[in-house]
Amino acid sequence: MSLRSNLPVPARRAVFVLSCAAALAWSPFGAGCGAGEGESSPGGDGALPGATDPAPNEPNEPNEPNEPNEPACPEAASVDLLVENARGTLSGTLEVPAGCGPFPSVVILPGSGPTDRDGNQAAGGILSDMYKLLAEGLRDRGIASIRYDKAGIGGSVSAAPRTEQEMRFEMGADDAGLWVKALRDDGRFATVTVVGHSEGSLLGMLVAQAVEIDGYVSIAGAGRPIGDVLRAQLSGLPDEDREKAYAILDRLEEGELVEDVPQTELFLSLFRPSVQPYIISWMKLDPAVELKAVTAPVLLLQGTTDIQVQVQDAELLAGARPDAALVLIEGMSHTLKEATLSNASQNAAYTDPSLPVVPRVLDELEAFLPAG
């Protein structure tokens, strides 16, 4: 990741965070970041692909699973799905467990940047497969899930606004709500829980206020407004750059567009004029305030070796919602994988898709999700 290569260690860590969560990132626009466009099954017009109604039993016949005319429960399946937002088509993957259901289900809301359905940003060198591994692990425990390419990425290219300047933070929540509705409309799923990771944590709070859900899970979600988070992440920059960045943040928080952005890679990746309306829309939201408005049961998961989001953030969220279950997972990085705080270990967590997600994440989700 080019932004960190020539900086001293404290600054490298700060900019590494930005290159993972903010550089390019306020919007999904960027080449080479998608999951690829495979064949997809149309959605949004009734039951999801693969949904079948069991054949009715003959009158007075017992409902025995081994009867010759009784359909067998299907094997586990991974199905491509489409839903339509106001601009175009969103593409995702539905994981359905083996069996007849009905199953608990989750919608996995991705983090910031040009993130595909598997949790990767190919152009930024993030190739962890964290959402794919999470979804497959849940499927093996009898839990269905949808994960999806963000608008503008992979199979969801057409779902983004025509220009970056039109992007707004709440559009991500609107898109996630469409996937919640898709699961609600399918008879195979008894409950729907929103699982938001990183930026998806705040989006999930907005979804939980707008549509009916059975549970809300925040994984590595910020507990402070994004302006405060960015100031903390930028604190390791050289003094002159830090002061310039803080001054831009001050103006954006006032709703003011900033034209005089320094023409450097770092500043343009974060504060280019076309992305500023998106940042301003994000800055209006305080996660602690939004979480208070969520009425569904809440689970807060946070790793202790996450270099992007601090344990303090999870504690702030827990303070805003005292009835929430707060679980700190020892040794879990931002990508849901085991890591120490060393650069080599963190790099592996972001770039090695063969590393599994920490099993406790799956344990806690399985224990929390309502069965029906």
PDB file of C-alpha atoms in Angstrom, residues 3 6 37 44 77 81 144 164 172 185 191-192 197 202 236 239 324 333-334 355:
ATOM      1  CA  LEU A   3       0.752   5.572   1.215  1.00  0.00           C
ATOM      2  CA  ASN A   6       8.027   6.140   3.304  1.00  0.00           C
ATOM      3  CA  GLU A  37     -19.474 -10.014 -12.589  1.00  0.00           C
ATOM      4  CA  GLY A  44     -36.506  -8.327  -6.161  1.00  0.00           C
ATOM      5  CA  ALA A  77     -26.117 -23.632  -1.602  1.00  0.00           C
ATOM      6  CA  LEU A  81     -28.801 -12.513  -6.310  1.00  0.00           C
ATOM      7  CA  ALA A 144     -28.082 -18.014   6.117  1.00  0.00           C
ATOM      8  CA  GLU A 164     -18.772  10.706  -7.062  1.00  0.00           C
ATOM      9  CA  GLY A 172     -25.482   2.713   1.736  1.00  0.00           C
ATOM     10  CA  ASP A 185     -39.922 -11.802   1.622  1.00  0.00           C
ATOM     11  CA  THR A 191     -35.359 -14.020  11.329  1.00  0.00           C
ATOM     12  CA  VAL A 192     -33.218 -11.278   9.803  1.00  0.00           C
ATOM     13  CA  HIS A 197     -18.636  -4.207  10.003  1.00  0.00           C
ATOM     14  CA  LEU A 202     -23.165   2.901  11.474  1.00  0.00           C
ATOM     15  CA  GLY A 236       0.729  10.581  13.617  1.00  0.00           C
ATOM     16  CA  ASP A 239       2.927  18.555  12.203  1.00  0.00           C
ATOM     17  CA  ALA A 324     -26.263  -4.266  24.655  1.00  0.00           C
ATOM     18  CA  SER A 333      -7.768  -7.732  14.023  1.00  0.00           C
ATOM     19  CA  HIS A 334      -9.994  -5.442  11.975  1.00  0.00           C
ATOM     20  CA  LEU A 355      -6.220 -17.266   7.370  1.00  0.00           C
TER      21      LEU A 355
END
